[in-house]
Coordinates of C-alpha atoms in Angstrom, one line a residue:
M10 CA 23.8 -19.5 -11.1
N11 CA 21.7 -19.5 -7.9
K12 CA 18.1 -18.7 -8.7
I13 CA 16.7 -18.1 -5.2
I14 CA 15.6 -14.5 -4.8
P15 CA 17.0 -12.9 -1.6
I16 CA 14.3 -11.3 0.6
G17 CA 15.6 -9.4 3.6
T18 CA 19.1 -10.9 3.4
E19 CA 21.7 -8.1 3.9
F20 CA 25.0 -10.0 4.3
F21 CA 27.0 -10.1 1.1
D22 CA 28.8 -13.4 1.7
E23 CA 25.4 -15.1 2.4
V24 CA 23.8 -13.7 -0.7
R25 CA 26.8 -14.8 -2.9
D26 CA 26.6 -18.3 -1.3
K27 CA 22.9 -19.0 -1.4
Y28 CA 21.0 -16.4 -3.5
Y29 CA 20.7 -14.6 -6.8
F30 CA 22.8 -11.4 -6.8
V31 CA 22.3 -8.3 -8.9
D32 CA 25.8 -7.1 -9.5
K33 CA 26.5 -3.7 -7.7
S34 CA 30.2 -4.2 -7.5
M35 CA 30.9 -1.3 -9.9
F36 CA 30.1 1.0 -6.9
L37 CA 33.6 0.0 -5.7
S38 CA 35.1 1.1 -9.0
E39 CA 33.3 4.4 -9.0
F40 CA 34.4 5.0 -5.4
F41 CA 38.1 4.3 -5.9
H42 CA 38.2 6.4 -9.1
D43 CA 36.5 9.2 -7.2
Q44 CA 38.1 8.7 -3.7
P45 CA 36.0 10.9 -1.4
K46 CA 37.2 11.2 2.2
V47 CA 33.7 10.8 3.6
L48 CA 30.8 9.7 1.5
L49 CA 27.2 10.1 2.7
L50 CA 24.8 8.0 0.6
T51 CA 21.1 8.7 1.2
R52 CA 18.4 6.6 -0.4
P53 CA 14.9 5.4 0.6
R54 CA 14.5 2.4 2.9
R55 CA 14.8 -1.1 1.4
F56 CA 16.9 0.1 -1.5
G57 CA 19.9 -2.1 -0.7
K58 CA 22.1 0.2 1.3
T59 CA 23.0 -2.3 4.0
L60 CA 24.0 -5.0 1.4
L61 CA 26.1 -2.4 -0.4
L62 CA 28.1 -1.7 2.8
S63 CA 28.4 -5.4 3.5
M64 CA 29.8 -5.9 0.0
T65 CA 32.3 -3.0 0.6
Q66 CA 33.4 -4.5 3.9
Q67 CA 34.0 -7.9 2.4
F68 CA 35.9 -6.3 -0.5
L69 CA 38.2 -4.2 1.7
D70 CA 38.7 -6.2 4.9
I71 CA 42.4 -7.1 5.4
E72 CA 41.2 -10.1 7.5
G73 CA 40.3 -13.0 5.3
A74 CA 41.3 -11.1 2.1
E75 CA 42.0 -14.2 0.0
E76 CA 38.8 -15.9 1.0
H77 CA 36.8 -12.7 0.4
R78 CA 38.3 -12.3 -3.1
K79 CA 36.5 -15.5 -4.2
L80 CA 33.2 -13.8 -3.5
F81 CA 33.8 -11.3 -6.3
E82 CA 34.6 -13.9 -9.0
G83 CA 32.5 -13.1 -12.0
L84 CA 31.5 -9.7 -10.9
K85 CA 32.3 -6.5 -12.9
V86 CA 34.7 -5.0 -10.3
M87 CA 37.2 -7.8 -11.1
D88 CA 37.8 -6.2 -14.5
D89 CA 39.0 -2.9 -12.9
P90 CA 42.7 -3.0 -11.9
I91 CA 42.5 0.2 -10.0
A92 CA 39.7 -1.1 -7.7
M93 CA 41.2 -4.6 -7.4
K94 CA 44.4 -3.1 -6.2
E95 CA 42.5 -2.0 -3.1
Q96 CA 40.9 -5.4 -2.4
G97 CA 41.8 -6.8 1.0
T98 CA 44.0 -3.9 2.0
R99 CA 42.3 -2.1 5.0
P100 CA 41.1 -2.8 8.5
V101 CA 37.4 -2.1 8.4
V102 CA 34.9 -1.1 11.1
F103 CA 31.3 -1.8 10.1
L104 CA 28.7 -0.4 12.4
S105 CA 24.9 -0.3 11.9
L106 CA 22.8 2.3 13.9
K107 CA 19.6 0.6 12.9
G108 CA 18.9 -0.9 16.3
W109 CA 19.8 2.2 18.3
T110 CA 16.1 3.1 18.7
E111 CA 14.8 3.5 22.2
D112 CA 11.9 5.4 23.7
T113 CA 14.0 7.5 26.2
W114 CA 17.5 9.1 26.1
E115 CA 18.7 7.0 29.0
D116 CA 17.7 3.8 27.2
M117 CA 19.2 4.9 23.9
Q118 CA 22.5 5.8 25.6
A119 CA 22.5 2.3 27.2
S120 CA 21.7 0.8 23.8
A121 CA 24.6 2.7 22.2
A122 CA 26.9 1.4 24.9
W123 CA 25.8 -2.1 24.3
F124 CA 26.3 -1.9 20.5
L125 CA 29.7 -0.3 20.8
G126 CA 30.6 -2.9 23.4
N127 CA 29.7 -5.6 20.9
L128 CA 31.8 -3.8 18.2
Y129 CA 34.8 -3.7 20.5
G130 CA 34.3 -7.4 21.3
R131 CA 34.8 -8.2 17.6
F132 CA 38.3 -6.6 17.9
S133 CA 39.2 -8.1 21.2
F134 CA 42.5 -9.3 19.8
L135 CA 43.7 -5.7 20.0
K136 CA 44.0 -6.1 23.8
H137 CA 47.0 -8.3 23.2
D138 CA 48.8 -5.3 21.6
A139 CA 51.0 -3.0 23.6
M140 CA 48.6 -0.3 24.8
E141 CA 49.0 2.7 27.0
A142 CA 47.3 2.2 30.4
A143 CA 44.7 4.9 29.6
D144 CA 43.8 3.3 26.2
R145 CA 43.5 -0.1 27.8
K146 CA 41.2 1.2 30.5
T147 CA 39.0 2.9 27.9
F148 CA 39.0 -0.2 25.7
E149 CA 37.8 -2.4 28.6
S150 CA 35.2 0.1 29.7
I151 CA 33.7 0.2 26.3
S152 CA 33.9 -3.5 25.8
E153 CA 32.1 -4.1 29.0
G154 CA 29.3 -1.7 28.0
D155 CA 29.5 0.6 31.0
A156 CA 31.4 3.6 29.5
P157 CA 29.9 7.0 30.0
A158 CA 28.8 9.2 27.1
Q159 CA 31.9 11.3 27.1
I160 CA 33.9 8.1 26.5
L161 CA 31.5 6.4 24.1
N162 CA 31.5 9.3 21.7
K163 CA 35.3 8.8 21.2
A164 CA 34.9 5.0 20.7
L165 CA 35.2 5.0 16.9
N166 CA 38.2 7.4 17.0
L167 CA 40.0 5.2 19.4
L168 CA 39.2 2.0 17.5
C169 CA 40.6 3.4 14.3
Q170 CA 43.8 4.4 16.1
L171 CA 44.3 0.9 17.6
L172 CA 43.6 -0.7 14.2
E173 CA 46.2 1.5 12.5
R174 CA 48.7 0.6 15.2
H175 CA 48.0 -3.1 14.7
Y176 CA 48.0 -3.3 10.9
G177 CA 50.1 -0.4 9.9
R178 CA 47.2 0.8 7.7
K179 CA 44.6 3.5 8.3
A180 CA 41.1 2.2 9.0
V181 CA 37.9 2.4 7.0
L182 CA 34.6 3.3 8.7
L183 CA 31.3 2.0 7.3
I184 CA 28.3 3.3 9.2
D185 CA 24.8 2.1 8.2
E186 CA 21.5 3.9 9.0
Y187 CA 23.4 6.8 10.5
D188 CA 20.2 8.9 10.9
A189 CA 17.9 6.2 12.4
P190 CA 18.5 7.1 16.1
I191 CA 18.4 10.8 15.5
Q192 CA 15.0 10.6 13.8
Y193 CA 13.8 8.3 16.6
A194 CA 15.0 10.7 19.2
W195 CA 13.2 13.6 17.5
S196 CA 9.9 11.7 17.3
H197 CA 10.2 10.7 21.0
G198 CA 11.0 14.1 22.4
F199 CA 14.7 13.8 23.4
Y200 CA 16.3 15.2 20.3
E201 CA 18.5 17.8 22.1
E202 CA 20.2 15.2 24.3
A203 CA 20.7 12.8 21.4
I204 CA 22.0 15.3 18.8
G205 CA 24.8 16.4 21.1
F206 CA 26.0 12.8 21.6
Y207 CA 25.9 11.9 17.9
R208 CA 27.5 15.2 16.8
N209 CA 30.4 14.4 19.0
L210 CA 30.5 10.7 17.9
F211 CA 30.7 11.6 14.2
S212 CA 33.0 14.6 14.8
H213 CA 35.6 12.5 16.6
A214 CA 35.3 9.7 14.1
L215 CA 35.2 11.7 10.8
K216 CA 36.9 15.0 11.5
S217 CA 39.4 14.7 14.3
N218 CA 40.7 11.2 13.4
P219 CA 44.2 10.9 11.9
S220 CA 43.8 7.2 11.7
L221 CA 40.8 7.3 9.3
D222 CA 41.5 6.4 5.7
F223 CA 37.9 7.1 4.5
A224 CA 34.3 6.6 5.6
I225 CA 31.0 5.7 3.9
L226 CA 27.7 6.5 5.7
T227 CA 24.3 5.5 4.5
G228 CA 20.9 6.7 5.6
V229 CA 17.5 8.0 4.4
L230 CA 17.6 11.7 5.3
R231 CA 20.4 14.1 4.9
I232 CA 20.8 15.9 8.2
A233 CA 22.1 19.4 7.9
K234 CA 25.8 19.9 8.3
E235 CA 25.2 22.4 11.1
S236 CA 23.3 19.8 13.1
I237 CA 25.7 16.8 12.9
F238 CA 28.6 17.3 10.6
S239 CA 29.7 20.7 11.9
G240 CA 33.2 21.6 10.8
L241 CA 33.5 18.6 8.5
N242 CA 34.8 20.0 5.2
N243 CA 35.5 16.7 3.4
L244 CA 31.9 15.4 3.2
R245 CA 30.6 14.3 -0.2
V246 CA 26.9 13.7 -0.4
S247 CA 25.1 11.4 -2.9
S248 CA 21.4 11.9 -2.5
V249 CA 18.5 11.0 -4.9
I250 CA 19.1 14.1 -6.9
T251 CA 22.8 15.0 -6.6
G252 CA 26.3 13.5 -6.1
G253 CA 27.0 10.6 -8.3
Y254 CA 26.7 6.8 -7.5
A255 CA 23.3 6.8 -9.3
D256 CA 23.0 3.1 -9.6
A257 CA 24.7 2.0 -6.4
C258 CA 21.3 1.2 -4.8
G259 CA 18.2 0.1 -6.6
Y260 CA 17.9 -1.8 -9.9
T261 CA 18.6 -0.3 -13.3
R262 CA 16.4 -1.1 -16.3
E263 CA 19.2 -3.5 -17.5
D264 CA 19.3 -5.2 -14.0
V265 CA 15.6 -5.9 -14.2
A266 CA 15.7 -7.1 -17.8
K267 CA 18.5 -9.6 -16.9
L268 CA 16.6 -10.7 -13.8
A269 CA 13.4 -11.3 -15.8
R270 CA 15.3 -13.1 -18.4
D271 CA 17.2 -15.4 -15.9
F272 CA 13.9 -16.2 -14.2
G273 CA 11.9 -16.7 -17.5
H274 CA 9.6 -13.8 -17.0
E275 CA 10.5 -11.4 -19.8
D276 CA 6.8 -11.2 -20.6
K277 CA 6.3 -9.4 -17.3
L278 CA 8.6 -6.4 -18.0
T279 CA 5.8 -4.0 -18.8
Q280 CA 4.0 -4.8 -15.6
I281 CA 7.1 -4.6 -13.5
A282 CA 7.9 -1.2 -14.9
A283 CA 4.4 0.2 -14.3
W284 CA 4.5 -0.9 -10.7
Y285 CA 8.1 -0.5 -9.5
D286 CA 10.0 1.6 -12.0
G287 CA 10.1 5.4 -12.1
Y288 CA 12.7 6.6 -9.7
N289 CA 15.0 9.0 -11.4
I290 CA 18.4 9.2 -9.7
H291 CA 20.7 11.6 -11.4
G292 CA 19.0 10.9 -14.7
V293 CA 19.3 7.1 -14.3
D294 CA 16.1 5.1 -14.3
I295 CA 15.9 3.1 -11.1
Y296 CA 13.5 0.4 -9.8
N297 CA 12.6 -0.3 -6.2
P298 CA 14.7 -3.5 -5.6
W299 CA 12.8 -4.7 -2.5
S300 CA 9.5 -4.7 -4.5
V301 CA 11.0 -6.3 -7.6
N302 CA 12.5 -9.1 -5.5
N303 CA 9.2 -9.7 -3.8
Y304 CA 7.3 -9.6 -7.1
F305 CA 9.5 -12.4 -8.5
A306 CA 9.4 -14.4 -5.2
N307 CA 5.5 -14.2 -5.1
A308 CA 4.7 -15.6 -8.6
C309 CA 4.8 -12.2 -10.3
K310 CA 1.8 -10.8 -8.4
P311 CA 1.9 -7.0 -8.4
R312 CA 1.3 -5.8 -4.9
K313 CA 2.3 -3.1 -2.5
Y314 CA 5.4 -4.9 -1.1
W315 CA 7.0 -1.7 0.1
V316 CA 4.1 -0.6 2.2
R317 CA 5.2 -2.2 5.5
T318 CA 8.7 -0.8 5.2
S319 CA 8.0 2.9 4.5
G320 CA 6.6 4.3 7.7
N321 CA 8.0 7.7 8.6
S322 CA 7.1 9.7 11.7
I323 CA 8.3 13.0 10.2
L324 CA 6.0 12.5 7.2
Q325 CA 3.0 11.7 9.4
T326 CA 3.6 14.8 11.4
M327 CA 3.7 17.0 8.3
L328 CA 0.6 15.4 6.8
Q329 CA -1.3 16.6 9.9
Q330 CA -0.2 20.2 9.2
L331 CA -1.3 20.5 5.6
D332 CA -2.1 24.0 4.4
R333 CA -4.3 24.6 1.3
K334 CA -1.5 24.8 -1.2
R335 CA 0.0 21.5 -0.2
T336 CA -3.4 20.0 0.0
L337 CA -4.0 20.9 -3.6
D338 CA -0.5 19.7 -4.5
L339 CA -1.2 16.3 -3.0
M340 CA -4.4 15.9 -4.9
N341 CA -2.7 16.8 -8.1
L342 CA 0.0 14.2 -7.4
M343 CA -2.6 11.6 -6.8
E344 CA -4.1 12.3 -10.2
G345 CA -0.7 11.8 -11.9
K346 CA 0.2 15.4 -12.2
T347 CA 3.6 17.1 -11.6
I348 CA 4.3 19.8 -9.0
R349 CA 7.1 22.3 -9.1
T350 CA 8.9 23.4 -5.9
R351 CA 12.2 24.3 -4.3
L352 CA 14.0 21.8 -2.3
Q353 CA 16.3 22.1 0.8
E354 CA 17.5 18.5 0.8
S355 CA 19.1 18.8 4.2
F356 CA 17.2 18.9 7.5
I357 CA 17.5 20.5 10.9
Y358 CA 15.0 18.6 12.9
P359 CA 13.7 21.5 15.1
D360 CA 12.9 23.5 12.0
I361 CA 11.0 20.7 10.2
E362 CA 7.6 21.8 11.6
K363 CA 8.3 25.5 10.9
H364 CA 8.8 25.1 7.2
R365 CA 5.9 23.3 5.5
A366 CA 7.8 23.2 2.2
N367 CA 10.1 20.5 3.8
L368 CA 7.2 18.1 3.2
Y369 CA 8.5 17.6 -0.4
D370 CA 12.1 17.1 0.7
V371 CA 11.0 14.3 3.1
M372 CA 8.7 12.7 0.5
L373 CA 11.4 12.7 -2.1
A374 CA 14.1 11.3 0.3
T375 CA 11.8 8.6 1.6
G376 CA 10.7 7.4 -1.8
Y377 CA 7.2 8.7 -2.1
L378 CA 8.2 11.1 -5.0
K379 CA 10.6 11.2 -7.8
C380 CA 12.4 14.1 -9.3
M381 CA 11.5 14.4 -13.0
A382 CA 13.5 17.5 -13.9
I383 CA 15.6 20.3 -12.4
V384 CA 14.4 23.7 -13.8
D385 CA 16.4 27.0 -13.7
D386 CA 14.2 29.7 -12.3
E387 CA 15.5 32.9 -13.8
E388 CA 13.1 35.1 -11.9
D389 CA 14.1 33.7 -8.5
D390 CA 17.8 33.1 -9.5
G391 CA 17.7 29.5 -8.4
E392 CA 16.5 26.0 -9.2
K393 CA 13.2 24.4 -8.9
Y394 CA 12.3 20.7 -9.2
D395 CA 9.5 18.9 -10.9
L396 CA 8.2 16.1 -8.7
S397 CA 5.7 13.3 -9.3
I398 CA 4.7 9.9 -7.9
P399 CA 7.0 7.3 -9.4
N400 CA 4.8 4.3 -10.1
E401 CA 1.6 2.4 -9.3
E402 CA 2.9 0.8 -6.1
I403 CA 3.8 4.2 -4.6
R404 CA 0.6 5.8 -5.8
R405 CA -1.3 3.2 -3.8
V406 CA 1.0 3.4 -0.8
F407 CA 0.8 7.2 -0.9
R408 CA -3.0 7.1 -0.9
D409 CA -3.1 4.8 2.1
E410 CA -0.5 6.6 4.1
I411 CA -2.2 9.9 3.7
L412 CA -5.1 8.3 5.5
K413 CA -3.0 6.5 8.0
Y414 CA -3.3 9.2 10.7
L415 CA -7.1 9.2 10.3
A416 CA -8.1 5.6 10.8
S417 CA -6.8 2.1 11.4
S418 CA -7.8 -0.9 9.3
E419 CA -10.6 -1.9 11.7
D420 CA -12.3 1.5 11.1
D421 CA -12.7 1.0 7.3
S422 CA -16.4 0.3 7.7
I423 CA -17.0 3.7 9.2
L424 CA -15.3 5.4 6.3
D425 CA -17.2 3.3 3.8
D426 CA -20.5 4.3 5.4
L427 CA -19.4 8.0 5.5
L428 CA -18.4 8.1 1.8
E429 CA -21.6 6.3 0.8
A430 CA -23.7 8.8 2.6
M431 CA -21.7 11.7 1.2
Q432 CA -22.3 10.5 -2.4
N433 CA -26.0 9.8 -1.8
G434 CA -26.7 13.3 -0.4
D435 CA -27.7 11.8 3.0
G436 CA -26.6 14.8 5.1
A437 CA -27.8 13.3 8.4
S438 CA -25.9 10.1 8.0
F439 CA -22.9 11.9 6.7
Q440 CA -22.8 14.1 9.7
E441 CA -23.2 11.2 12.1
D442 CA -20.4 9.2 10.5
L443 CA -18.0 12.2 10.3
Q444 CA -18.8 12.9 13.9
M445 CA -17.6 9.4 14.8
V446 CA -14.4 10.0 12.8
L447 CA -13.7 13.1 14.8
R448 CA -14.7 11.5 18.1
D449 CA -12.8 8.2 17.8
M450 CA -9.9 8.9 15.5
V451 CA -8.8 12.5 16.0
S452 CA -7.3 13.9 19.1
Y453 CA -7.8 17.4 20.5
H454 CA -4.1 18.0 19.8
D455 CA -4.7 17.3 16.1
A456 CA -7.8 19.6 16.0
A457 CA -5.9 22.5 17.6
H458 CA -4.8 23.7 14.1
P459 CA -8.3 24.2 12.5
E460 CA -7.3 26.0 9.3
S461 CA -4.9 23.3 8.2
F462 CA -6.2 20.3 10.0
Y463 CA -9.9 20.1 8.8
H464 CA -8.9 20.7 5.2
G465 CA -6.3 17.9 5.6
L466 CA -9.0 15.6 7.2
M467 CA -11.3 16.1 4.2
L468 CA -8.4 15.5 1.9
G469 CA -7.9 12.2 3.5
L470 CA -11.5 11.2 3.0
S471 CA -11.3 12.4 -0.6
V472 CA -8.4 10.2 -1.5
W473 CA -10.6 7.1 -1.1
L474 CA -12.7 8.4 -4.0
E475 CA -9.9 9.3 -6.4
R476 CA -10.8 6.4 -8.7
R477 CA -14.3 7.8 -9.1
Y478 CA -13.7 11.5 -9.0
H479 CA -11.4 14.3 -10.1
I480 CA -10.9 16.2 -6.9
R481 CA -10.2 19.9 -6.9
S482 CA -9.3 22.2 -4.0
N483 CA -9.5 25.9 -3.6
R484 CA -10.4 26.6 -7.2
E485 CA -12.1 29.7 -8.7
S486 CA -15.7 29.0 -9.7
G487 CA -18.5 31.5 -10.2
Y488 CA -17.8 34.5 -8.0
G489 CA -15.3 33.0 -5.6
R490 CA -13.3 29.9 -4.6
F491 CA -14.8 26.7 -3.3
D492 CA -13.0 24.7 -0.7
L493 CA -13.4 21.2 -2.2
A494 CA -15.2 19.9 -5.3
F495 CA -15.6 16.4 -6.7
F496 CA -15.9 16.1 -10.5
P497 CA -17.4 12.7 -11.4
K498 CA -15.5 10.5 -13.9
T499 CA -18.7 8.9 -15.1
A500 CA -22.1 10.4 -15.8
A501 CA -23.8 8.0 -13.3
L502 CA -22.2 9.8 -10.3
P503 CA -23.2 13.1 -8.7
G504 CA -20.9 16.1 -8.4
I505 CA -20.1 17.2 -4.8
L506 CA -19.2 20.6 -3.4
F507 CA -17.9 21.5 0.0
E508 CA -17.6 24.8 1.9
L509 CA -15.8 24.3 5.2
K510 CA -15.9 26.6 8.3
S511 CA -14.1 26.5 11.6
V512 CA -15.7 28.2 14.6
G513 CA -14.6 28.9 18.2
G514 CA -17.7 27.6 20.0
E515 CA -20.2 24.8 19.6
E516 CA -23.1 27.2 19.8
E517 CA -21.9 28.7 16.5
L518 CA -21.9 25.4 14.5
E519 CA -25.5 25.4 13.2
T520 CA -25.3 29.0 12.0
A521 CA -21.9 28.5 10.4
A522 CA -22.9 25.4 8.5
A523 CA -26.0 27.1 7.1
E524 CA -23.9 30.1 6.1
A525 CA -21.5 27.8 4.3
C526 CA -24.4 26.2 2.4
S527 CA -25.7 29.7 1.5
Q528 CA -22.2 30.8 0.3
I529 CA -22.2 27.9 -2.2
E530 CA -25.3 29.3 -3.8
E531 CA -24.6 33.0 -3.4
K532 CA -21.1 32.7 -5.0
S533 CA -22.3 30.2 -7.7
Y534 CA -19.6 27.6 -6.8
V535 CA -21.5 25.1 -9.0
A536 CA -20.6 27.0 -12.1
E537 CA -17.5 24.9 -12.9
L538 CA -19.3 21.6 -12.3
E539 CA -22.2 22.7 -14.5
A540 CA -19.7 23.8 -17.2
A541 CA -18.3 20.3 -17.1
G542 CA -21.8 18.9 -17.8
V543 CA -22.6 17.8 -14.3
T544 CA -26.3 18.3 -13.4
D545 CA -26.7 16.3 -10.2
I546 CA -24.7 18.1 -7.6
W547 CA -24.7 17.7 -3.8
R548 CA -23.8 20.8 -1.8
Y549 CA -22.4 20.5 1.8
G550 CA -21.7 23.3 4.2
V551 CA -19.6 21.8 7.0
A552 CA -18.8 23.6 10.3
F553 CA -16.2 22.3 12.7
C554 CA -15.4 23.1 16.4
K555 CA -12.6 20.9 17.8
K556 CA -14.2 17.4 17.7
R557 CA -17.7 18.5 16.9
V558 CA -19.2 18.9 13.4
V559 CA -22.5 20.1 11.9
I560 CA -23.4 19.6 8.2
C561 CA -25.9 21.5 6.2
A562 CA -26.8 19.6 3.0
G563 CA -28.4 21.1 -0.1

């Protein structure tokens, strides 16, 4: 048994030749017992989707079938006669859309032409078959990378037809990271141009394709059927909460126990579980495989290995548009609590910013949250979902990425000074440091949504103190509701209260900050802190106008 942990290796034959392999071959058994026409498998990034498709390609490909069969010796699928009957029996087209990410539509279309040209180059032997003149011209145009969009979006359909003609068997399509270019197009402002192209590409390949046996697509987000799979009636979806194939990606508890045993680290199982376990996929306990591999490869040091792989432009956009309810939800999640919500699960990109509740769909799909339970809601005649942060790694990643849009790493000293002044009751320094945050780290575009943005900004600052404080937002106390309160976890720390105001002109700032301070006293917002035994309490009235701030401390 090879005992080298694979880090970033996505090719099945290379893993089997050089590295330790956690057996995921039973995915093939489940697939062939299930036999969906088109399977869409959505999981967070770095959960092993590419390796899964590479394994499927090596299992099915009619070219090199005997050699590929040796790669599966000792794996569980070899014990399944139904699945093994399919081994080495299909022509396979494996295409990754991971690199189709360019800053303009013109560049993305050129990139698509280049990747499809390379794909056709791998099947250049088909040019030796008898082809109709039109097909040969199209084949050569795509191979050379200069085909127009109306030809490119038929490339997969034509390739399947030519493969069926050559082998006498319908083709299999494996498409990895199907949603990567669409998400990139949305974040760079050319979604409408891109979605038309990809809708046609997938429609020709998956719907209007008599030469297709079946297809498997992987991605992170489930794009709504109306956006990209319009008219496709044979689509089966396996997401993090529905659709089977629960353990196809990620490590099960048994996988991790065997891995720890094989590497002589069984004493680390409790630590591994605390840091990297916690994903609940269709009731199956799943660990983050990327982080587990990195943990073992780095002398069992628990760290945030997933942090550099999890950036998501959609999530960052949503975090900049937090309303009060979702602000409170995020704080509760950071404290280890559960939130209950509805989920859409599928996305129409132009609607994402219109529906703030989509935040939880994105966070669940991208791995920041786990689904603990599905609850029947009799009053609303539907289902709601209990969501929480899955483990210690994601709790820390989650905290840092909420702050990501506020400050880069080199600005940490400013935030440290700001938080120290806030805890010490130094209103003048607090105002000066917060003014620097607004001036240097926030754009006028961000501050154009005052009601949601400023509360979200203060939430971001709050997260740095979650180890010292219980943070409450928009809670009843005394004769009203405070905006933000910090309940100290130790008697040595002061309590902190905020009342936030947003005004239309800078000339109103001083008055608004003073009124906010007075409101704290008049409405007895300190009542809940005092009831908790907190006697030392700082009170801050904070008034914002675009990138200007005035703080009244009391």
